PDB file of C-alpha atoms in Angstrom:
ATOM      1  CA  MET A 274      17.240  -1.183   6.155  1.00 68.00           C
ATOM      2  CA  THR A 275      16.632   2.413   7.499  1.00 84.00           C
ATOM      3  CA  TYR A 276      14.232   4.140   9.595  1.00 88.00           C
ATOM      4  CA  LEU A 277      12.235   4.824   6.481  1.00 88.00           C
ATOM      5  CA  VAL A 278      10.895   1.123   6.632  1.00 90.00           C
ATOM      6  CA  TYR A 279       9.529   1.923   9.714  1.00 92.00           C
ATOM      7  CA  VAL A 280       7.852   5.123   8.757  1.00 93.00           C
ATOM      8  CA  ALA A 281       6.472   3.168   5.821  1.00 92.00           C
ATOM      9  CA  ALA A 282       5.012   0.408   8.148  1.00 93.00           C
ATOM     10  CA  PHE A 283       3.361   3.068  10.826  1.00 95.00           C
ATOM     11  CA  GLY A 284       2.108   4.755   7.752  1.00 95.00           C
ATOM     12  CA  THR A 285       0.439   1.359   6.466  1.00 96.00           C
ATOM     13  CA  ALA A 286      -1.220   0.936  10.070  1.00 97.00           C
ATOM     14  CA  ALA A 287      -2.631   4.564  10.111  1.00 96.00           C
ATOM     15  CA  THR A 288      -4.049   3.705   6.641  1.00 96.00           C
ATOM     16  CA  PHE A 289      -5.668   0.527   7.852  1.00 96.00           C
ATOM     17  CA  PHE A 290      -7.041   2.319  10.923  1.00 96.00           C
ATOM     18  CA  LEU A 291      -8.444   4.973   9.073  1.00 95.00           C
ATOM     19  CA  TRP A 292     -10.452   2.638   6.561  1.00 96.00           C
ATOM     20  CA  LEU A 293     -11.555   0.218   9.380  1.00 95.00           C
ATOM     21  CA  ARG A 294     -12.770   3.693  11.278  1.00 94.00           C
ATOM     22  CA  ASP A 295     -14.677   4.696   8.129  1.00 94.00           C
ATOM     23  CA  ALA A 296     -16.390   1.276   7.715  1.00 95.00           C
ATOM     24  CA  ARG A 297     -17.254   1.309  11.314  1.00 94.00           C
ATOM     25  CA  ILE A 298     -18.907   5.007  11.024  1.00 94.00           C
ATOM     26  CA  PHE A 299     -20.756   3.785   7.731  1.00 95.00           C
ATOM     27  CA  TYR A 300     -22.108   0.598   9.917  1.00 94.00           C
ATOM     28  CA  ARG A 301     -23.389   2.728  12.237  1.00 92.00           C
ATOM     29  CA  THR A 302     -24.954   5.647  10.456  1.00 93.00           C
ATOM     30  CA  ALA A 303     -25.378   4.448   6.764  1.00 92.00           C
ATOM     31  CA  LEU A 304     -24.226   7.900   5.304  1.00 93.00           C
ATOM     32  CA  PRO A 305     -22.987   7.947   1.736  1.00 94.00           C
ATOM     33  CA  GLY A 306     -20.026   9.817   2.304  1.00 93.00           C
ATOM     34  CA  TYR A 307     -18.708   7.126   4.855  1.00 94.00           C
ATOM     35  CA  ARG A 308     -19.680   4.173   2.268  1.00 95.00           C
ATOM     36  CA  GLN A 309     -17.740   6.189  -0.369  1.00 95.00           C
ATOM     37  CA  ALA A 310     -14.358   6.257   2.150  1.00 95.00           C
ATOM     38  CA  ALA A 311     -14.792   2.857   3.297  1.00 95.00           C
ATOM     39  CA  TYR A 312     -14.568   1.585  -0.103  1.00 95.00           C
ATOM     40  CA  ARG A 313     -11.884   3.827  -1.364  1.00 96.00           C
ATOM     41  CA  GLY A 314      -9.890   2.680   2.014  1.00 95.00           C
ATOM     42  CA  VAL A 315      -9.531  -0.822   0.537  1.00 96.00           C
ATOM     43  CA  LEU A 316      -7.749   0.439  -2.399  1.00 97.00           C
ATOM     44  CA  TYR A 317      -5.806   2.732  -0.539  1.00 97.00           C
ATOM     45  CA  SER A 318      -4.982   0.272   2.258  1.00 97.00           C
ATOM     46  CA  ALA A 319      -3.472  -2.082  -0.734  1.00 97.00           C
ATOM     47  CA  LEU A 320      -1.694   0.945  -1.923  1.00 97.00           C
ATOM     48  CA  ALA A 321      -0.207   1.441   1.311  1.00 97.00           C
ATOM     49  CA  LEU A 322       0.538  -2.285   1.988  1.00 96.00           C
ATOM     50  CA  PHE A 323       2.233  -2.444  -1.158  1.00 96.00           C
ATOM     51  CA  GLY A 324       4.502   0.404  -0.557  1.00 95.00           C
ATOM     52  CA  SER A 325       5.516  -1.085   2.842  1.00 94.00           C
ATOM     53  CA  LEU A 326       6.332  -4.603   1.355  1.00 93.00           C
ATOM     54  CA  MET A 327       8.529  -2.784  -1.340  1.00 93.00           C
ATOM     55  CA  ALA A 328      10.321  -0.832   1.333  1.00 90.00           C
ATOM     56  CA  LEU A 329      11.044  -4.107   3.073  1.00 90.00           C
ATOM     57  CA  THR A 330      12.092  -6.241   0.092  1.00 91.00           C
ATOM     58  CA  THR A 331      13.738  -3.790  -1.964  1.00 88.00           C
ATOM     59  CA  PRO A 332      16.273  -1.279  -0.071  1.00 84.00           C
ATOM     60  CA  ASP A 333      16.969   0.617  -3.240  1.00 89.00           C
ATOM     61  CA  LEU A 334      13.392   1.792  -3.679  1.00 90.00           C
ATOM     62  CA  GLU A 335      12.887   3.061  -0.216  1.00 91.00           C
ATOM     63  CA  PHE A 336      11.794   6.775  -1.154  1.00 93.00           C
ATOM     64  CA  LEU A 337       9.522   5.237  -3.849  1.00 94.00           C
ATOM     65  CA  ALA A 338       7.768   3.042  -1.460  1.00 94.00           C
ATOM     66  CA  LEU A 339       7.182   5.819   1.018  1.00 94.00           C
ATOM     67  CA  GLY A 340       6.116   8.077  -1.237  1.00 95.00           C
ATOM     68  CA  ALA A 341       3.429   5.315  -1.896  1.00 96.00           C
ATOM     69  CA  VAL A 342       2.598   4.913   1.663  1.00 96.00           C
ATOM     70  CA  LEU A 343       2.231   8.817   1.916  1.00 96.00           C
ATOM     71  CA  LEU A 344       0.185   9.187  -1.288  1.00 96.00           C
ATOM     72  CA  ALA A 345      -2.007   6.415   0.124  1.00 96.00           C
ATOM     73  CA  LEU A 346      -2.435   8.607   3.265  1.00 96.00           C
ATOM     74  CA  TYR A 347      -3.107  11.813   1.557  1.00 96.00           C
ATOM     75  CA  LEU A 348      -5.585  10.140  -0.735  1.00 95.00           C
ATOM     76  CA  GLN A 349      -7.257   8.790   2.207  1.00 93.00           C
ATOM     77  CA  GLY A 350      -7.879  12.189   3.987  1.00 90.00           C
ATOM     78  CA  ARG A 351      -9.563  13.591   0.615  1.00 92.00           C
ATOM     79  CA  VAL A 352     -12.548  11.590   0.586  1.00 90.00           C
ATOM     80  CA  PRO A 353     -15.345  14.155   1.349  1.00 90.00           C
ATOM     81  CA  ARG A 354     -17.478  12.803   4.466  1.00 91.00           C
ATOM     82  CA  GLU A 355     -20.456  14.288   6.162  1.00 91.00           C
ATOM     83  CA  LYS A 356     -20.263  15.701   9.778  1.00 90.00           C
ATOM     84  CA  VAL A 357     -21.114  13.171  12.615  1.00 90.00           C
ATOM     85  CA  TRP A 358     -19.921  14.677  15.597  1.00 86.00           C
ATOM     86  CA  THR A 359     -21.355  17.630  17.386  1.00 85.00           C
ATOM     87  CA  GLY A 360     -18.385  19.398  19.139  1.00 84.00           C
ATOM     88  CA  GLY A 361     -18.919  17.832  22.661  1.00 85.00           C
ATOM     89  CA  GLU A 362     -17.163  14.409  22.250  1.00 86.00           C
ATOM     90  CA  SER A 363     -14.040  13.231  23.908  1.00 90.00           C
ATOM     91  CA  ALA A 364     -11.172  12.530  21.565  1.00 90.00           C
ATOM     92  CA  ALA A 365     -11.494   9.154  22.290  1.00 91.00           C
ATOM     93  CA  THR A 366     -14.737   8.808  20.869  1.00 88.00           C
ATOM     94  CA  ARG A 367     -13.561  10.432  17.458  1.00 88.00           C
ATOM     95  CA  PHE A 368     -10.534   8.298  17.482  1.00 89.00           C
ATOM     96  CA  PHE A 369     -12.480   5.059  17.521  1.00 88.00           C
ATOM     97  CA  GLY A 370     -15.514   6.411  15.380  1.00 87.00           C
ATOM     98  CA  ASN A 371     -18.051   5.936  18.298  1.00 88.00           C
ATOM     99  CA  VAL A 372     -21.109   7.315  16.792  1.00 88.00           C
ATOM    100  CA  PRO A 373     -24.829   6.982  17.784  1.00 82.00           C
ATOM    101  CA  ARG A 374     -26.498   4.527  15.443  1.00 83.00           C
ATOM    102  CA  ARG A 375     -29.111   6.070  13.080  1.00 78.00           C
TER     103      ARG A 375
END
């Protein structure tokens, strides 16, 4: 087991976090871009989890597993979303997806 397993696990956690943040923003604003991002986030999180588990179970396929996790992270960021922040928010507000209800 090399350090790539830890990188894959961190990438999987980041993918799950981004999915849950998109779901929270959709729940608070009901914007269609965040709905689509939350739906696709389920698939991307499953792909990242598959890659992370593949890295844990098969040491020979670590690079392929890390590729699956990085692909999931890349695709997670490609979903178009609406702008929900005006620019005066703190980094913590954006990090946790705290937006006003609409």
